PDB file of C-alpha atoms in Angstrom:
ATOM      1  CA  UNK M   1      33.357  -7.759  61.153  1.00  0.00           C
ATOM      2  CA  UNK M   2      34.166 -10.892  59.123  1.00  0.00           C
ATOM      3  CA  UNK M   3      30.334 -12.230  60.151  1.00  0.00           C
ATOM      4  CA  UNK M   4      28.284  -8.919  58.930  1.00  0.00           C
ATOM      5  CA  UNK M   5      30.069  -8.816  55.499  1.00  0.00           C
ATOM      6  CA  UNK M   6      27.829 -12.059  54.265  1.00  0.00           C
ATOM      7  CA  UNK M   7      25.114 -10.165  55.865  1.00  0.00           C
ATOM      8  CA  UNK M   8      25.216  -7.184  53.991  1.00  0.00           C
ATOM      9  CA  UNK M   9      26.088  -9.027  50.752  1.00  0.00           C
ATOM     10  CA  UNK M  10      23.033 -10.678  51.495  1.00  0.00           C
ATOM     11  CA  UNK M  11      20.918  -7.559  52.227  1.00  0.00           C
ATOM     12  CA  UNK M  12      22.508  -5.515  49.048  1.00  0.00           C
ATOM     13  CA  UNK M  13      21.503  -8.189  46.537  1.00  0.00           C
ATOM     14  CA  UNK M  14      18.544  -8.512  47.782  1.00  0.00           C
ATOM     15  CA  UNK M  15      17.847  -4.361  47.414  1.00  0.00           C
ATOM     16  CA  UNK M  16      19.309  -5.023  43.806  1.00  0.00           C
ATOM     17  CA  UNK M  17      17.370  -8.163  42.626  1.00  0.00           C
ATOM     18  CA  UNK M  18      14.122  -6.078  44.194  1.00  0.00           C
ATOM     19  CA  UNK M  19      15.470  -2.611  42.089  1.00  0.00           C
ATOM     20  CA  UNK M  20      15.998  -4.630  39.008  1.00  0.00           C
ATOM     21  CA  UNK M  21      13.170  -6.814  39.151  1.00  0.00           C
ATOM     22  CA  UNK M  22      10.599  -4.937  36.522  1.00  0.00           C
ATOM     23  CA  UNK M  23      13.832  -3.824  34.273  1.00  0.00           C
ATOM     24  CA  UNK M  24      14.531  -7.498  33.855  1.00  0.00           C
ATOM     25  CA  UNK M  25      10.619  -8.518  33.619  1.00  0.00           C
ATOM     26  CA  UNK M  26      10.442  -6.260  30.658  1.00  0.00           C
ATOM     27  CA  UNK M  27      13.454  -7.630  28.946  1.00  0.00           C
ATOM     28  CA  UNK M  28      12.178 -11.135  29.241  1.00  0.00           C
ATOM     29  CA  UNK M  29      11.203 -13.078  25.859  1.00  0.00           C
ATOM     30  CA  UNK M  30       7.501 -13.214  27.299  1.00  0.00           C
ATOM     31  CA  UNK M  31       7.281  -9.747  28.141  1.00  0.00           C
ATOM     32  CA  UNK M  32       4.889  -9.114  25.483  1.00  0.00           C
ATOM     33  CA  UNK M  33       2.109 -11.123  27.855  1.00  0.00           C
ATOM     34  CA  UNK M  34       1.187 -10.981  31.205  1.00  0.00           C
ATOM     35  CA  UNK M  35       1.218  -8.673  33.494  1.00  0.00           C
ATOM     36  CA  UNK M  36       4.058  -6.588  31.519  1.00  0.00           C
ATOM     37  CA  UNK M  37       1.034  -6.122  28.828  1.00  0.00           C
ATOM     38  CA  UNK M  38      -1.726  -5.272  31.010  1.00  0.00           C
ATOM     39  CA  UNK M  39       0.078  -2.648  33.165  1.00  0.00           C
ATOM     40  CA  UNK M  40       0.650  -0.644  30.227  1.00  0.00           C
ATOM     41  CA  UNK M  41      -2.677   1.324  29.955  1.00  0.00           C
ATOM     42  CA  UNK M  42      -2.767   1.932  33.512  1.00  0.00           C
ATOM     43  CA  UNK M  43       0.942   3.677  32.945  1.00  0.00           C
ATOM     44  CA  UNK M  44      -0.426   5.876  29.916  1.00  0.00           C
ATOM     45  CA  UNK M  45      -4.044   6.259  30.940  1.00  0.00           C
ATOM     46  CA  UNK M  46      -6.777   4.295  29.406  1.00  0.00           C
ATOM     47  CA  UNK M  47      -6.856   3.640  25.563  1.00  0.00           C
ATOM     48  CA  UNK M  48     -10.386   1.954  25.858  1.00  0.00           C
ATOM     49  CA  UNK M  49     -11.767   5.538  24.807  1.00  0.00           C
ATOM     50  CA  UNK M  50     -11.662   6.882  21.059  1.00  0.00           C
ATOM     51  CA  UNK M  51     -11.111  10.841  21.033  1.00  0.00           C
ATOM     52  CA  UNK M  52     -14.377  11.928  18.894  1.00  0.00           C
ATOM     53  CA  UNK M  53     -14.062  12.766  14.941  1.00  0.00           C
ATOM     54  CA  UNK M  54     -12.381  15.875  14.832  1.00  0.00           C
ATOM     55  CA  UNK M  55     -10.349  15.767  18.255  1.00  0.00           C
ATOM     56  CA  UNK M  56      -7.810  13.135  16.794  1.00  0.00           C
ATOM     57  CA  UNK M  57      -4.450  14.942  15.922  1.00  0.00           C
ATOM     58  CA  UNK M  58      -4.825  12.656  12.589  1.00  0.00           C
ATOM     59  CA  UNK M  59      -8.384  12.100  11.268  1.00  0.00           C
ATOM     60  CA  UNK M  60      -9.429   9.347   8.785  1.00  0.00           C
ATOM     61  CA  UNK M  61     -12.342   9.579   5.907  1.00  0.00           C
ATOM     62  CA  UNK M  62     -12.670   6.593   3.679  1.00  0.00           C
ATOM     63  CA  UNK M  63     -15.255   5.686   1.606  1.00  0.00           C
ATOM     64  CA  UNK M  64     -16.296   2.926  -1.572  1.00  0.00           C
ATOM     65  CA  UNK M  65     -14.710   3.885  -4.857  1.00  0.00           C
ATOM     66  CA  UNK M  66     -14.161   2.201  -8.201  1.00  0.00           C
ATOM     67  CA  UNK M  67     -10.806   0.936  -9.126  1.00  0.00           C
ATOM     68  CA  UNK M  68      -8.685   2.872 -11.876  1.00  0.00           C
ATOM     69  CA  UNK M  69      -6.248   0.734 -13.328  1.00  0.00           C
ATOM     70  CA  UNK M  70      -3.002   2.283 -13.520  1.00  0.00           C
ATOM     71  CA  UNK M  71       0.639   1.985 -15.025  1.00  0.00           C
ATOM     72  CA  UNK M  72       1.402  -1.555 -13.174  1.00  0.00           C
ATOM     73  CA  UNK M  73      -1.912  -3.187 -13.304  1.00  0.00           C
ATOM     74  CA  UNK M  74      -1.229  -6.538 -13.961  1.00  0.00           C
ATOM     75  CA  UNK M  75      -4.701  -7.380 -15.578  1.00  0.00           C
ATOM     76  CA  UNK M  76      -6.012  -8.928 -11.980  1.00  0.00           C
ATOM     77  CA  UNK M  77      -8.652  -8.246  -9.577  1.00  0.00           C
ATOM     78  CA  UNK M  78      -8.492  -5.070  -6.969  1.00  0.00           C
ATOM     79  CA  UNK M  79     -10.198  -2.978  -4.379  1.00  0.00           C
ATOM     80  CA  UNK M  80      -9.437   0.513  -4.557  1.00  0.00           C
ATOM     81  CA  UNK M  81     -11.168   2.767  -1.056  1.00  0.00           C
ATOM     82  CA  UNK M  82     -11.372   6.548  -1.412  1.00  0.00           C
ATOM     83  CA  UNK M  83      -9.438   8.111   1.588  1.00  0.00           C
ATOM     84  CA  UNK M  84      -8.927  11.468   2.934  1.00  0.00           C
ATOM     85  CA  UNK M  85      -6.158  11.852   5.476  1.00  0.00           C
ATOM     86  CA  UNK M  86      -6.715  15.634   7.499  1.00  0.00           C
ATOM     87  CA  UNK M  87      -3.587  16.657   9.840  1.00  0.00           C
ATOM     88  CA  UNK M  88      -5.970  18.080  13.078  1.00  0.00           C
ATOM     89  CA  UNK M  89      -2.595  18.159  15.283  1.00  0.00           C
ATOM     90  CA  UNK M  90       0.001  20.787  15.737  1.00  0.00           C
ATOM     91  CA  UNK M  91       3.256  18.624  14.005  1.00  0.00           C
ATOM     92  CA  UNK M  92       4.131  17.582  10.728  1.00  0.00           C
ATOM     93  CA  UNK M  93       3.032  14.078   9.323  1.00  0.00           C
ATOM     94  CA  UNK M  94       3.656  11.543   6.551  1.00  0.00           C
ATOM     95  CA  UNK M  95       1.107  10.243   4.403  1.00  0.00           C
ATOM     96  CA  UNK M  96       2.485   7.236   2.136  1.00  0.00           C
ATOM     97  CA  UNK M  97       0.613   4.845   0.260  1.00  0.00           C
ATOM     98  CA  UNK M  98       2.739   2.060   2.382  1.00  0.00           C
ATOM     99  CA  UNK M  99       1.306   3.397   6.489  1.00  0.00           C
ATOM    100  CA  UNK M 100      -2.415   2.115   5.118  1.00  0.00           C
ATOM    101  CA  UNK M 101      -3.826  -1.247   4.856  1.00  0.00           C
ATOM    102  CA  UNK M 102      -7.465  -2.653   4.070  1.00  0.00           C
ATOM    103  CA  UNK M 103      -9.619  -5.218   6.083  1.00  0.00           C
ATOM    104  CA  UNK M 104     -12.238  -7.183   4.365  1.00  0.00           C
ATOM    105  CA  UNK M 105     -15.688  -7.952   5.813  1.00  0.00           C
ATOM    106  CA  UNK M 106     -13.912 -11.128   6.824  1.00  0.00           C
ATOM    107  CA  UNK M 107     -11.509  -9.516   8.961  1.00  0.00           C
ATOM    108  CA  UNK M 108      -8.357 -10.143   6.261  1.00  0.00           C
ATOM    109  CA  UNK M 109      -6.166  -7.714   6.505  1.00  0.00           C
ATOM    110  CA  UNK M 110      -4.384  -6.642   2.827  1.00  0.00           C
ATOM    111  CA  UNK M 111      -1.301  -4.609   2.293  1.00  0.00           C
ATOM    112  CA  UNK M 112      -1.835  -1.814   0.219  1.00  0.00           C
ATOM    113  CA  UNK M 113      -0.720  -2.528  -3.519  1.00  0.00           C
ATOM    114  CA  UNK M 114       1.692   0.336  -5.249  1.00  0.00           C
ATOM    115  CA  UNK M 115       0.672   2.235  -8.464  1.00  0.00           C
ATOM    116  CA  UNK M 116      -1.913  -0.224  -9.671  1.00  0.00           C
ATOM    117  CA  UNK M 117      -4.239   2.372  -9.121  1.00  0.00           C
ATOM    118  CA  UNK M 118      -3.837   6.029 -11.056  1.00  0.00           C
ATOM    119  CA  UNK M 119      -5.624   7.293  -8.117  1.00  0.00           C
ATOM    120  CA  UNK M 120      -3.536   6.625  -5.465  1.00  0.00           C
ATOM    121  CA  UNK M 121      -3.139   8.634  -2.488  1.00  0.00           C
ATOM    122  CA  UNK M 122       0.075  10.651  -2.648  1.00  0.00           C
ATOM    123  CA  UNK M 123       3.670  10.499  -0.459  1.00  0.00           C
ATOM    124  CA  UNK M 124       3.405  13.955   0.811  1.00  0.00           C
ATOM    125  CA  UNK M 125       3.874  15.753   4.212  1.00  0.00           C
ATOM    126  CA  UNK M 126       0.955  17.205   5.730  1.00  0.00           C
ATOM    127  CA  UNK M 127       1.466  20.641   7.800  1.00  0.00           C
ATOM    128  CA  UNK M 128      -1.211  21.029   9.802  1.00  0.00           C
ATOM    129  CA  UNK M 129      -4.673  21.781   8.961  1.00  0.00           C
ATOM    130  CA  UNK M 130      -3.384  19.865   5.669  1.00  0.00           C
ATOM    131  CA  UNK M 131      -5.509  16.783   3.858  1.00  0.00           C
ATOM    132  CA  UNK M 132      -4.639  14.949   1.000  1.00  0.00           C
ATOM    133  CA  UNK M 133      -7.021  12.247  -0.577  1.00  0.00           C
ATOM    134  CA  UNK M 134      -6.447   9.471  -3.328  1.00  0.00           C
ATOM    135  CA  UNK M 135      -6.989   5.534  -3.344  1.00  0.00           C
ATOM    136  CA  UNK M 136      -5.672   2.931  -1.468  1.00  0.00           C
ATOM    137  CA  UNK M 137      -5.755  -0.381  -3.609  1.00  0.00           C
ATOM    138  CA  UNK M 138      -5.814  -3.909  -2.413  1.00  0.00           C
ATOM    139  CA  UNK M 139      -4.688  -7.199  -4.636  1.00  0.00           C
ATOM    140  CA  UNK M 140      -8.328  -9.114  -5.180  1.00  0.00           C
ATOM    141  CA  UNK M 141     -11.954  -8.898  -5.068  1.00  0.00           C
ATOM    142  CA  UNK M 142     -13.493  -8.494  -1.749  1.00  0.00           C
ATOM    143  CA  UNK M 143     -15.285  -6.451   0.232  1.00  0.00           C
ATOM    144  CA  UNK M 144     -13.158  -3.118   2.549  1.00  0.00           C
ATOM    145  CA  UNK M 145     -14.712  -2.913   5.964  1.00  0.00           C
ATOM    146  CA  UNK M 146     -11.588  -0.512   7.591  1.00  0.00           C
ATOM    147  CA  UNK M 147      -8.595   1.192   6.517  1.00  0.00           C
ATOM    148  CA  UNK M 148      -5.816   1.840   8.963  1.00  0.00           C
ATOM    149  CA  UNK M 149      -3.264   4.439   8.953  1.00  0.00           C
ATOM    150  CA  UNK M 150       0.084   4.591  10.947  1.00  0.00           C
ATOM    151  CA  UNK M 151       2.116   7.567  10.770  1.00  0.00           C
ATOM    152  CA  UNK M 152       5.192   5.785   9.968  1.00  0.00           C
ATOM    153  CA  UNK M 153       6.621   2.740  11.878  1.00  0.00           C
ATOM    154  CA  UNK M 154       5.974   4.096  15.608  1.00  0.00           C
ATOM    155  CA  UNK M 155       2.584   6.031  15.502  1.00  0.00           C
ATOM    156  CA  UNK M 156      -0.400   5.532  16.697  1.00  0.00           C
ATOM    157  CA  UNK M 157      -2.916   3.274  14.134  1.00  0.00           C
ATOM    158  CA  UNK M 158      -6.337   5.036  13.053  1.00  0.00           C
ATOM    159  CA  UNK M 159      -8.694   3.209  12.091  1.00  0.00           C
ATOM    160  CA  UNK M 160     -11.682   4.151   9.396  1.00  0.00           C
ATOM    161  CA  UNK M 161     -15.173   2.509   8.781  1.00  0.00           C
ATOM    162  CA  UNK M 162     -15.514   2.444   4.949  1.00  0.00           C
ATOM    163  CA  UNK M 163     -19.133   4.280   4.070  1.00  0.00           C
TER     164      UNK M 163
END
């Protein structure tokens, strides 16, 4: 008996290094590369296609608009984008000035800047089949190719062309 007891030690951590194995991958500092990263889409379907305008439970509208200087304007240069937010899904969602930000023609991303314009897009909750619209402002002078939206810290981005 006393030789199949290092046996069987040997065969049980074997089963639980081999059970363990992805758990621990995934916990690993690099785990945001390799093949952690790339088995994700296969795991929640492919995310290569876009749902078409209208089939997205959150839908996006932004267009070129003229800045409004508001009560914090600080007397410098900004780039205010006309958005409309429309809830197309069947839960509640937040709309905040602070889930958008603006990319420039250069591909800069810029954080959206708070009450510099009167304009700006209201914090509200959006029931569905809800929109709200205002500005979204960004500190200097350039050029908005995109606005993104997140629903709050975990949802999913979209992603607007500015027209």
């Amino acid at each position: 008996m006393k030789k199949t007891g290092p046996a069987l030690l040997a065969v049980l951590a074997v089963l639980a290094l081999t059970a363990c194995g992805p758990t621990v991958g995934r916990n690993s500092p690099d785990s945001g590369s390799g093949k952690a990263a790339s088995s994700a889409p296969a795991q929640n379907g492919p995310k290569s296609e876009q749902p078409a305008e209208g089939d997205r439970p959150v839908d996006l509208v932004a267009r070129k608009t003229a800045f409004t200087p508001g009560v914090l304007h600080d007397g410098g240069d900004y780039t205010s984008v006309l958005v409309t937010v429309s809830n197309n899904g069947d839960k509640e969602i937040s709309v905040n000035p602070l889930y958008f930000s603006l990319t420039d023609t250069t591909g800069t991303k810029h954080r959206a800047a708070l009450a510099v314009d009167k304009n700006q897009i209201e914090t509200v909750k959006l029931a569905p089949g809800e929109k709200a619209s205002g500005t979204i402002t960004g500190k200097g002078d350039f050029t908005a190719r995109y606005v993104t939206y997140t629903d709050g810290i975990l949802g999913d981005p979209v992603r607007a062309t500015v027209g």
